[in-house]
Amino acid sequence: MSTNINNDNLPSPQELEALANQLFKAGPGGFLSELPSQKGADIFSIAPDISLFNTSAPVNAPAQQAPPSTIGGGGISPSAVNQGNAVNLQDPQTSFADPNLSSQSPSLSPATGYSQPAFGGQLPVQLNGDYESYLKKTDLIPDVLLRQNFGVEQLSAAPQDLFHLPYQQDQHFDTELKKVLEQISTSAPGSSGIFNGAPTTTAVPFYFLNDTHGLPAVKADKAQPSKAGISGIITPPFDVNIIRRDFPILQEQVNGKQLVWLDNAATTQKPKQVIDRISYFYKHENSNIHRAAHELAARATDAYEGARKKVQQFLNAGSINEIIFVRGATEAINLVAKSWGDQNLNAGDEIIVSHLEHHANIVPWQQLAAKKSLKIKVIPVDDDGQVLIDEYVKLLGPRTKLVSFTQVSNALGTVTPAAQIVQLAHLAGAKVLVDGAQSVSHMPVDVRALDADWFVFSGHKVFGPTGIGVLYGKEYLLNETQPWQGGGNMIKDVTFEHTQYHDAPGRFEAGTGNIADAVGLGAAIDYVTRLGMPLIAQYEHYLLVYATQLLKEVKGIRLIGTAPEKASVLSFVLDGYKTEDVGAALNQQGIAVRSGHHCAQPILRRFGVESTVRPSLAFYNTCAEIDLLVNTLHSLKR
Ligand code: PMP
């Protein structure tokens, strides 16, 4: 072995390179076939193959400079806490729209805990524009490298090592939010919240740590690794200021104020990647699908079926045949009720729902029950809004044929122990439908780990378009079930005497579907997948804890739904005020919340109210927005 020029008995760089090449070639999947040719380059500086991101839509990355990395959207700077300065959302000096904001927060810490040099803490300041372009341009994405060099199969070999539940990945906002939460006073009613409180000793319950929510904690599935699992370990830092730039509507003025969108449980706002993708479809791909022998039909079919594939991966379904495009969660539940339910349930059979259900998961079963003399039983909840599992077990019996329940309550925010409910239903021989309308945008979902027979969600609640949604169903079950609607697209052969149906998904997609919006939903799924669902869950959890602690300080407030395991939703009533008046007062400040019964009257009545005010959070919300909400409520009370 020759030595290097310093003659210090160390191998020369050329020899090291040759040795490394041998090592990499011997590694799993060849790892790297060759070291990068430039001397001194490390693997993290290899330019990514951006085609791996599978974007058929154009990316309009603006050329402006992104701000240096910060967290929490301007509301949670510890420096602001220490100085007693609330960040004023409407103040251009401190608003989250101000690109200089983060440089005004010198105490913001870099991300901690990343061993990869790729992350290194702050986002590189030279990055252009929005999050999408960041993800595409950066040469610091181990995601790409991992996929390039290991391939998905190798990644799936040990999912327990890959999948990190939320909060296991240190992010900027971890440290920042924890500090801020510690400084919220729980004993200073009327205060503006974070900026003048004494530290609290209340432990924050991180529910992600003890419930996998249907995620494969250790179960290996070599064929189909969970997408959420992959992104869970390798997503780049989560920066709400950069993310917000992707949502044009968040710059909208309402009543002279910047919009604060806290009505995410009703519908979510759309990133420009989704808006652009739909526009691109109509400009370059629009055609009916599956049937024509021309170029645009091929493009449209590819785009539509590509979106189906994205949904399959997003849910970790076993096959694309298990993904049926429908109008939304409501239509999906009606489809199951009016096909499988009608064909399989008989007089005296029982359906169990929970007290938390949205009307969409009550009315179709009631209609079916009336038609077929079925009985509906209801799982009760405790005073915090948690389902009572012991009571549920008592309801299960030989007549139970279906359990249909929500994974997250839209009125209270309760996260139900979904995997447990499914398992118990299966032990009783019942089928299970899980309503994921309020869960898919807030936490990773894995339908195979959950083992639901059906799972439904709406595109518009997961940053996609309205008018498109998904029914997941186990393939054998879908193919055993006769279609509920007949028409074109769903048939193999038709004579006047007889029709032969396609297998799923075709048999449940009669007529021309919502092609463009399915493609838009695919873009939305790409978007949240790149952010990383575990990180989204983690960030939102902090926001929820933050908001809950501040809301508790508002005089005369009663929080409806206080389960330790919650997502996104903060329902409340305010003593002396009608809920619509509170909604109107918030609207004056540009804050959009829902006030009303939220299409969940039974659960509100369980708590003795007919309506609540319901702010609901998404990953683009900030602590500054929550401060504005809470301060407006304080001033109402004054
Ligand atoms: N289930 C739940 C839990 C919901 O929150 C909603 C919408 N609010 C639905 C079902 C129905 O969804 P969609 O109106 O999009 O069909």
XYZ file of C-alpha atoms and ligand atoms in Angstrom:
654
model
C 0.000 0.000 0.000
C 1.434 3.358 -0.975
C 1.305 6.258 1.417
C 0.115 9.777 0.865
C 2.331 12.671 0.037
C 2.849 13.600 3.660
C 4.517 10.268 4.031
C 2.724 9.684 7.336
C 1.995 6.020 6.676
C -1.641 6.727 5.982
C -3.192 5.395 2.751
C -3.405 7.845 -0.134
C -6.783 9.347 -1.108
C -6.768 7.243 -4.282
C -6.376 4.079 -2.268
C -9.054 5.105 0.158
C -11.371 5.780 -2.744
C -10.646 2.374 -4.266
C -11.229 0.680 -0.934
C -14.440 2.557 -0.395
C -15.649 1.557 -3.829
C -15.043 -2.069 -3.026
C -16.911 -1.683 0.220
C -19.882 0.040 -1.345
C -20.136 -2.528 -4.105
C -20.192 -5.287 -1.537
C -22.960 -3.586 0.476
C -26.688 -4.246 0.209
C -28.026 -3.578 -3.265
C -24.628 -2.387 -4.334
C -25.277 0.702 -2.168
C -23.209 3.078 -4.290
C -21.808 1.549 -7.427
C -18.965 4.048 -7.354
C -17.881 6.863 -5.134
C -18.581 10.269 -6.607
C -15.703 11.094 -8.873
C -14.876 14.480 -7.365
C -12.193 14.240 -4.781
C -13.361 14.859 -1.283
C -17.056 14.698 -2.114
C -19.244 12.943 0.385
C -22.364 11.084 -0.527
C -24.562 13.844 0.762
C -23.422 16.237 -1.877
C -24.579 14.118 -4.780
C -27.207 15.944 -6.786
C -30.517 14.122 -6.488
C -32.330 12.650 -9.417
C -35.391 14.823 -9.175
C -37.312 12.597 -11.535
C -37.659 10.320 -8.534
C -40.112 12.820 -7.181
C -42.393 11.815 -10.007
C -43.769 15.196 -10.836
C -45.552 15.314 -14.093
C -46.740 18.783 -13.186
C -44.603 21.828 -13.742
C -42.953 23.430 -10.803
C -43.104 27.164 -10.734
C -40.481 27.874 -8.222
C -40.245 31.578 -7.594
C -36.744 32.918 -7.660
C -36.933 34.858 -4.415
C -34.746 33.923 -1.515
C -36.176 31.835 1.231
C -35.780 33.167 4.727
C -33.323 31.491 6.978
C -34.874 28.665 8.841
C -37.067 29.405 11.786
C -39.851 27.644 13.524
C -43.311 28.155 14.757
C -44.328 30.919 12.418
C -43.095 33.811 14.381
C -45.157 33.225 17.458
C -42.935 31.050 19.483
C -39.576 32.577 19.536
C -38.102 32.073 22.968
C -36.488 35.451 22.565
C -39.944 36.938 22.264
C -40.993 35.037 25.337
C -38.040 36.239 27.290
C -38.491 39.814 26.251
C -42.216 39.829 26.895
C -42.946 40.820 23.304
C -45.897 39.201 21.632
C -45.405 38.806 17.917
C -48.236 40.706 16.345
C -49.666 38.943 13.341
C -50.949 42.130 11.806
C -47.710 43.947 12.334
C -45.582 43.869 9.206
C -42.490 44.047 11.376
C -43.200 40.756 13.006
C -45.734 38.974 10.858
C -44.926 35.530 9.540
C -45.063 36.997 6.066
C -42.032 39.061 6.861
C -39.000 37.340 5.397
C -36.797 39.021 7.989
C -38.694 37.564 10.869
C -36.419 34.720 11.623
C -33.357 36.882 11.636
C -35.099 38.901 14.350
C -35.139 35.819 16.476
C -31.491 35.207 17.101
C -32.088 32.683 19.809
C -33.744 30.205 17.485
C -31.793 27.053 17.723
C -30.723 24.817 14.893
C -32.265 21.400 14.651
C -30.793 19.002 17.062
C -30.195 15.343 16.877
C -29.569 14.816 13.188
C -26.582 12.711 12.587
C -26.774 13.174 8.832
C -24.613 16.024 7.636
C -27.403 16.674 5.183
C -29.604 18.350 7.710
C -27.075 20.292 9.648
C -29.707 22.422 11.332
C -30.769 25.540 9.471
C -31.950 25.476 5.907
C -29.291 26.731 3.573
C -30.068 30.378 2.917
C -29.328 30.107 -0.758
C -32.310 27.878 -1.295
C -34.775 29.282 -3.700
C -38.380 29.943 -3.024
C -40.862 27.533 -1.672
C -40.792 24.194 0.033
C -41.353 22.328 -3.203
C -38.378 23.908 -4.820
C -36.396 23.361 -1.671
C -37.190 19.694 -1.794
C -36.373 19.496 -5.452
C -33.293 21.650 -5.570
C -31.461 20.745 -2.473
C -28.685 18.303 -2.898
C -29.048 17.469 0.740
C -31.867 14.995 0.615
C -30.881 11.606 1.902
C -34.389 10.524 0.915
C -33.273 10.509 -2.678
C -29.996 8.881 -1.881
C -31.626 6.184 0.114
C -34.023 5.416 -2.672
C -31.305 5.566 -5.279
C -28.885 3.448 -3.413
C -30.836 1.023 -1.323
C -34.095 0.694 -3.151
C -37.328 0.343 -1.309
C -36.981 -3.390 -0.661
C -33.907 -2.974 1.469
C -35.573 -0.184 3.359
C -38.483 -2.381 4.225
C -36.330 -5.068 5.722
C -36.355 -3.531 9.164
C -39.239 -1.089 9.419
C -38.895 -0.873 13.165
C -35.613 0.872 12.564
C -37.018 3.104 9.899
C -40.268 4.196 11.289
C -39.978 6.829 13.901
C -43.156 7.802 15.577
C -43.729 11.517 15.758
C -41.669 13.256 18.374
C -38.858 10.824 17.939
C -37.308 13.046 15.327
C -35.838 16.228 16.748
C -36.858 19.315 14.851
C -36.426 23.028 15.333
C -39.872 23.330 16.767
C -39.252 20.627 19.353
C -36.917 22.692 21.417
C -38.648 25.968 20.706
C -42.139 24.811 21.483
C -41.139 22.881 24.534
C -39.534 26.008 25.946
C -42.578 28.085 25.149
C -44.973 25.542 26.595
C -42.988 25.550 29.771
C -43.492 29.266 30.030
C -47.219 29.368 29.596
C -48.895 30.336 32.775
C -51.836 28.204 33.704
C -52.747 30.532 36.499
C -52.939 33.942 34.937
C -56.411 34.370 33.490
C -56.663 37.362 31.250
C -53.000 37.411 30.422
C -51.980 37.378 26.821
C -50.625 33.902 27.302
C -47.165 32.866 26.440
C -45.400 36.094 26.971
C -45.844 36.755 30.642
C -46.512 33.505 32.340
C -44.609 31.530 34.883
C -43.293 28.127 33.907
C -45.750 25.331 34.391
C -44.841 21.931 35.644
C -47.729 20.194 33.923
C -46.486 17.197 31.983
C -47.408 17.273 28.321
C -48.885 13.938 27.273
C -47.375 12.928 23.974
C -49.906 10.376 22.938
C -47.882 9.350 19.913
C -45.475 7.604 22.183
C -47.841 4.975 23.441
C -50.225 4.349 20.571
C -49.224 3.419 17.069
C -52.559 4.560 15.648
C -52.621 1.721 13.280
C -49.011 2.111 12.316
C -46.757 -0.860 11.895
C -44.686 -0.502 15.016
C -42.608 -3.577 14.436
C -44.540 -5.587 11.905
C -42.488 -6.082 8.771
C -44.110 -6.115 5.391
C -41.395 -6.628 2.883
C -43.532 -6.152 -0.168
C -44.863 -2.717 0.636
C -42.989 -0.586 3.101
C -44.995 2.202 4.592
C -44.403 5.444 2.794
C -44.995 7.183 6.065
C -42.259 5.108 7.552
C -39.759 6.120 4.937
C -40.541 9.779 5.142
C -40.649 9.529 8.907
C -36.936 9.103 9.140
C -35.589 11.132 6.294
C -37.696 14.221 5.870
C -35.877 17.527 5.963
C -36.468 20.112 8.675
C -40.017 21.307 9.056
C -40.232 25.060 8.607
C -43.687 26.541 8.818
C -42.621 29.877 7.311
C -41.431 28.197 4.159
C -44.414 25.891 4.049
C -46.857 28.803 4.296
C -45.493 30.270 1.081
C -46.959 27.332 -0.775
C -50.490 28.355 0.223
C -51.439 31.511 -1.679
C -54.750 31.931 0.130
C -52.972 32.416 3.451
C -51.955 35.866 2.192
C -55.602 36.804 1.687
C -57.008 39.838 3.490
C -60.281 39.409 5.370
C -61.904 42.433 6.963
C -58.670 44.298 6.427
C -56.680 41.656 8.298
C -54.541 38.802 7.116
C -56.543 35.602 6.950
C -56.043 33.176 9.816
C -57.449 29.870 8.656
C -58.542 27.821 11.640
C -61.368 25.956 9.929
C -59.301 23.012 8.786
C -61.711 20.384 10.050
C -64.263 21.742 7.575
C -61.817 21.961 4.712
C -58.114 22.572 4.226
C -56.398 25.129 2.027
C -54.563 24.050 -1.094
C -50.863 24.435 -1.836
C -49.991 25.864 -5.219
C -48.543 22.486 -6.164
C -52.118 21.167 -6.121
C -53.582 24.221 -7.837
C -50.875 24.083 -10.523
C -51.304 20.367 -11.019
C -55.010 20.689 -11.743
C -54.382 23.596 -14.068
C -51.670 21.585 -15.835
C -54.089 18.711 -16.286
C -56.620 20.916 -18.067
C -53.919 22.586 -20.148
C -52.034 19.494 -21.246
C -53.765 16.231 -20.403
C -57.519 16.661 -20.369
C -59.380 13.742 -21.882
C -61.740 11.042 -20.764
C -59.825 8.047 -19.505
C -59.369 4.354 -20.289
C -61.295 4.374 -23.543
C -59.714 6.299 -26.373
C -56.770 5.454 -28.598
C -55.146 8.849 -28.568
C -52.322 10.603 -26.810
C -54.362 12.742 -24.441
C -56.423 9.764 -23.303
C -53.169 8.036 -22.443
C -51.907 11.086 -20.544
C -55.141 11.513 -18.613
C -55.337 7.804 -17.822
C -51.741 7.777 -16.641
C -52.339 10.807 -14.448
C -55.543 9.355 -12.967
C -54.116 5.897 -12.347
C -50.922 7.482 -11.063
C -53.017 9.271 -8.452
C -54.576 5.964 -7.457
C -51.101 4.557 -6.929
C -50.219 7.537 -4.733
C -53.296 6.961 -2.597
C -52.412 3.284 -2.306
C -48.946 4.136 -1.041
C -50.247 6.898 1.215
C -52.553 4.439 2.971
C -50.149 1.533 2.578
C -52.906 -0.479 0.918
C -51.893 -3.822 -0.531
C -52.980 -3.081 -4.086
C -54.192 -0.244 -6.289
C -57.306 -2.350 -6.845
C -58.304 -1.516 -3.301
C -58.539 2.211 -3.994
C -61.845 3.501 -5.328
C -62.296 7.133 -6.225
C -65.543 8.615 -4.964
C -66.827 12.138 -4.262
C -65.782 12.114 -0.628
C -66.100 10.352 2.696
C -69.892 10.716 2.633
C -70.215 8.989 -0.718
C -67.777 6.279 0.339
C -69.839 5.393 3.420
C -73.040 5.455 1.382
C -71.399 3.167 -1.173
C -70.633 0.566 1.498
C -74.071 0.906 3.104
C -75.945 0.662 -0.155
C -73.892 -2.141 -1.663
C -72.264 -4.410 0.945
C -74.740 -3.450 3.691
C -77.798 -3.958 1.570
C -76.501 -7.255 0.227
C -75.238 -8.773 3.468
C -77.248 -7.514 6.432
C -80.547 -9.026 7.512
C -83.328 -8.259 9.978
C -82.062 -8.302 13.548
C -78.421 -7.743 12.598
C -76.604 -5.064 14.529
C -74.406 -2.149 13.530
C -72.234 -0.420 16.113
C -71.183 3.202 15.755
C -69.586 5.477 18.338
C -71.172 8.480 19.980
C -68.541 10.626 18.258
C -69.753 10.080 14.715
C -70.283 12.691 12.049
C -73.777 12.555 10.526
C -72.169 10.997 7.436
C -71.435 7.917 9.528
C -74.868 7.783 11.142
C -77.510 8.603 8.536
C -76.582 5.990 5.869
C -76.720 3.253 8.537
C -80.018 4.559 9.849
C -81.457 4.476 6.346
C -80.222 0.919 5.944
C -81.510 -0.050 9.383
C -84.964 1.279 8.533
C -85.018 -0.599 5.247
C -83.753 -3.923 6.638
C -84.896 -3.870 10.273
C -81.380 -3.640 11.671
C -80.426 -2.387 15.100
C -77.945 0.429 15.696
C -75.953 0.453 18.918
C -73.785 3.300 20.141
C -70.426 3.140 21.956
C -70.640 5.734 24.740
C -67.886 8.211 25.596
C -66.662 9.529 28.925
C -66.739 13.163 30.006
C -63.514 13.879 28.166
C -64.924 12.460 24.943
C -63.011 9.167 24.908
C -64.759 6.033 23.734
C -65.417 3.590 26.559
C -63.820 0.375 25.407
C -65.362 -1.704 28.213
C -68.815 -0.564 27.135
C -67.949 -1.279 23.525
C -66.981 -4.839 24.373
C -70.373 -5.308 26.044
C -72.126 -4.214 22.838
C -70.322 -6.744 20.658
C -72.141 -10.005 20.105
C -73.071 -12.637 17.554
C -75.526 -10.285 15.857
C -72.897 -7.587 15.374
C -72.193 -7.493 11.657
C -70.556 -4.115 11.291
C -68.655 -1.606 13.408
C -68.314 1.816 11.797
C -66.445 4.530 13.635
C -64.273 7.569 13.218
C -60.531 7.628 13.778
C -60.660 11.294 14.821
C -63.780 13.127 15.961
C -64.512 16.222 13.913
C -66.397 17.873 16.789
C -64.105 17.092 19.739
C -60.826 16.051 18.150
C -60.687 12.772 20.082
C -58.353 10.213 18.540
C -59.994 6.836 18.983
C -58.002 3.654 19.686
C -58.734 2.531 16.158
C -56.576 -0.574 15.948
C -58.072 -1.895 19.172
C -61.646 -1.229 18.066
C -61.002 -2.992 14.759
C -59.391 -5.968 16.446
C -62.244 -6.424 18.903
C -64.811 -6.194 16.117
C -62.991 -8.830 14.101
C -62.868 -11.123 17.126
C -66.650 -10.827 17.212
C -66.810 -11.675 13.515
C -67.895 -8.205 12.404
C -66.623 -6.136 9.502
C -65.217 -2.673 10.217
C -65.369 0.652 8.443
C -63.038 3.391 9.669
C -63.947 6.984 8.885
C -60.611 8.673 8.235
C -62.007 12.045 7.151
C -60.353 13.799 10.091
C -57.315 11.582 10.518
C -55.485 11.377 7.202
C -54.351 14.986 7.274
C -53.038 14.819 10.830
C -51.302 11.476 11.303
C -49.827 8.656 9.267
C -52.365 5.988 8.409
C -51.598 2.404 7.485
C -54.711 0.507 6.523
C -52.998 -2.843 6.558
C -51.684 -2.412 10.058
C -55.087 -1.055 11.085
C -56.704 -4.040 9.382
C -59.876 -2.100 8.595
C -62.149 -3.693 6.012
C -62.949 -0.268 4.609
C -61.367 3.118 5.193
C -62.775 6.369 3.829
C -61.553 9.933 3.453
C -62.175 13.145 1.525
C -59.573 14.844 -0.650
C -60.500 18.360 0.425
C -59.577 17.669 4.035
C -56.089 16.611 3.080
C -55.111 19.714 1.076
C -56.608 18.338 -2.139
C -59.639 19.426 -4.139
C -63.307 19.089 -3.233
C -65.423 16.532 -5.068
C -62.890 13.728 -4.791
C -62.416 11.174 -2.063
C -61.397 7.608 -1.476
C -62.920 4.345 -0.421
C -60.282 1.794 0.500
C -61.624 -1.734 0.760
C -59.996 -5.143 1.085
C -59.756 -6.503 -2.418
C -61.605 -9.764 -1.839
C -64.439 -7.913 -0.136
C -64.804 -5.376 -2.925
C -64.907 -8.131 -5.520
C -67.482 -10.090 -3.518
C -69.738 -7.036 -3.424
C -72.065 -6.147 -6.266
C -71.747 -2.593 -7.593
C -74.166 0.026 -6.339
C -74.256 2.074 -9.543
C -74.280 0.821 -13.109
C -73.079 2.490 -16.276
C -70.063 2.908 -18.477
C -66.509 2.215 -17.351
C -67.433 -0.456 -14.815
C -68.300 -3.281 -17.217
C -66.402 -6.013 -19.015
C -69.267 -6.918 -21.323
C -72.885 -5.900 -21.836
C -75.723 -7.580 -23.725
C -79.413 -6.825 -23.330
C -79.684 -9.944 -21.243
C -76.603 -9.731 -19.076
C -73.760 -7.517 -17.826
C -70.384 -8.670 -16.639
C -68.676 -6.268 -14.242
C -65.029 -5.408 -13.895
C -63.274 -6.332 -10.691
C -62.491 -3.520 -8.263
C -61.817 -0.697 -8.586
C -63.632 -0.417 -11.943
C -66.856 -2.037 -10.718
C -67.382 0.855 -8.280
C -66.457 3.679 -10.640
C -69.418 3.855 -13.003
C -69.450 6.754 -15.449
C -66.884 9.491 -15.912
C -65.242 10.242 -12.618
C -63.656 13.404 -11.303
C -60.431 12.870 -13.211
C -58.714 16.227 -12.735
C -59.419 16.339 -9.023
C -58.166 12.803 -8.529
C -54.929 14.013 -10.094
C -55.028 17.033 -7.770
C -55.463 14.713 -4.813
C -52.373 12.833 -5.973
C -50.439 16.122 -5.883
C -51.740 16.824 -2.370
C -50.579 13.409 -1.234
C -47.163 14.048 -2.754
C -47.049 17.297 -0.845
C -47.848 15.941 2.612
C -45.699 12.886 2.015
C -42.707 15.082 1.284
C -43.335 17.106 4.404
C -43.630 13.824 6.260
C -46.826 12.792 7.999
C -45.018 11.928 11.244
C -43.536 15.421 11.337
C -46.892 16.977 10.566
C -48.414 15.022 13.450
C -45.601 16.058 15.732
C -45.788 19.764 14.896
C -49.566 19.857 15.127
C -49.484 18.095 18.438
C -47.351 20.856 19.881
C -49.639 23.486 18.411
C -52.635 21.751 19.927
C -51.046 21.549 23.358
C -50.021 25.191 23.090
C -53.499 26.319 22.055
C -55.196 24.197 24.693
C -53.119 25.649 27.482
C -53.784 29.212 26.367
C -57.484 28.683 25.786
C -57.895 27.304 29.285
C -56.943 30.747 30.590
C -59.823 32.515 28.879
C -62.416 33.516 31.448
C -65.704 31.651 31.104
C -64.454 29.165 28.521
C -65.546 25.536 28.568
C -63.554 23.197 26.375
C -65.705 20.443 24.895
C -63.537 17.409 24.280
C -60.597 17.083 26.628
C -59.281 13.633 25.781
C -55.522 13.294 26.210
C -55.322 11.893 22.694
C -56.594 14.550 20.352
C -55.839 15.912 16.912
C -56.389 19.382 15.471
C -59.744 20.317 17.007
C -60.409 22.762 19.867
C -64.150 22.948 20.531
C -65.455 25.340 23.148
C -68.318 27.461 24.387
C -67.862 30.851 26.019
C -70.001 31.818 28.947
C -72.390 34.662 28.056
C -71.838 34.447 24.314
C -73.628 32.663 21.519
C -71.242 30.569 19.485
C -72.150 32.464 16.322
C -71.292 35.755 18.042
C -67.875 34.442 18.969
C -67.411 33.287 15.376
C -68.412 36.736 14.111
C -66.027 38.509 16.515
C -63.157 36.285 15.386
C -64.087 36.892 11.771
C -63.646 40.618 12.391
C -59.998 39.830 13.130
C -59.675 37.750 9.969
C -59.873 34.496 11.918
C -61.973 31.767 10.299
C -63.435 29.211 12.703
C -66.546 27.073 12.513
C -69.374 27.693 14.941
C -72.375 25.405 14.923
C -73.146 21.722 15.374
C -70.414 20.503 12.995
C -72.737 17.797 11.592
C -72.240 15.886 14.834
C -75.309 16.730 16.896
C -75.407 13.549 19.016
C -71.963 14.109 20.497
C -72.540 17.801 21.197
C -75.807 16.920 22.958
C -73.907 14.368 25.011
C -72.106 17.393 26.434
C -75.313 19.383 26.845
C -74.715 21.864 24.042
C -76.231 22.429 20.622
C -73.226 24.139 19.125
C -69.619 25.042 19.817
C -66.951 27.331 18.432
C -64.421 25.086 16.730
C -60.960 26.287 15.754
C -59.136 23.437 14.031
C -55.452 23.319 13.190
C -53.312 22.258 10.278
C -49.545 22.175 9.764
C -49.485 25.684 8.249
C -50.887 27.257 11.402
C -48.606 29.029 13.817
C -48.426 29.924 17.449
C -48.789 33.566 16.457
C -52.179 32.750 14.962
C -53.176 30.991 18.140
C -52.072 34.024 20.132
C -54.338 36.200 18.017
C -57.252 33.828 18.532
C -56.771 33.714 22.277
C -56.196 37.439 22.630
C -59.382 38.154 20.692
C -61.286 35.909 23.089
C -59.708 37.678 26.066
C -60.736 41.048 24.697
C -64.277 39.770 24.114
C -64.477 38.856 27.771
C -63.138 42.242 28.774
N -66.667 12.114 8.619
C -66.078 13.062 9.343
C -65.435 12.694 10.655
C -66.055 14.368 8.890
O -65.454 15.311 9.613
C -66.651 14.677 7.651
C -66.659 16.091 7.118
N -66.822 17.082 8.068
C -67.248 13.644 6.934
C -67.228 12.372 7.445
C -67.884 13.888 5.618
O -66.939 14.353 4.698
P -67.395 14.948 3.305
O -68.410 16.018 3.614
O -66.147 15.495 2.715
O -67.975 13.839 2.518
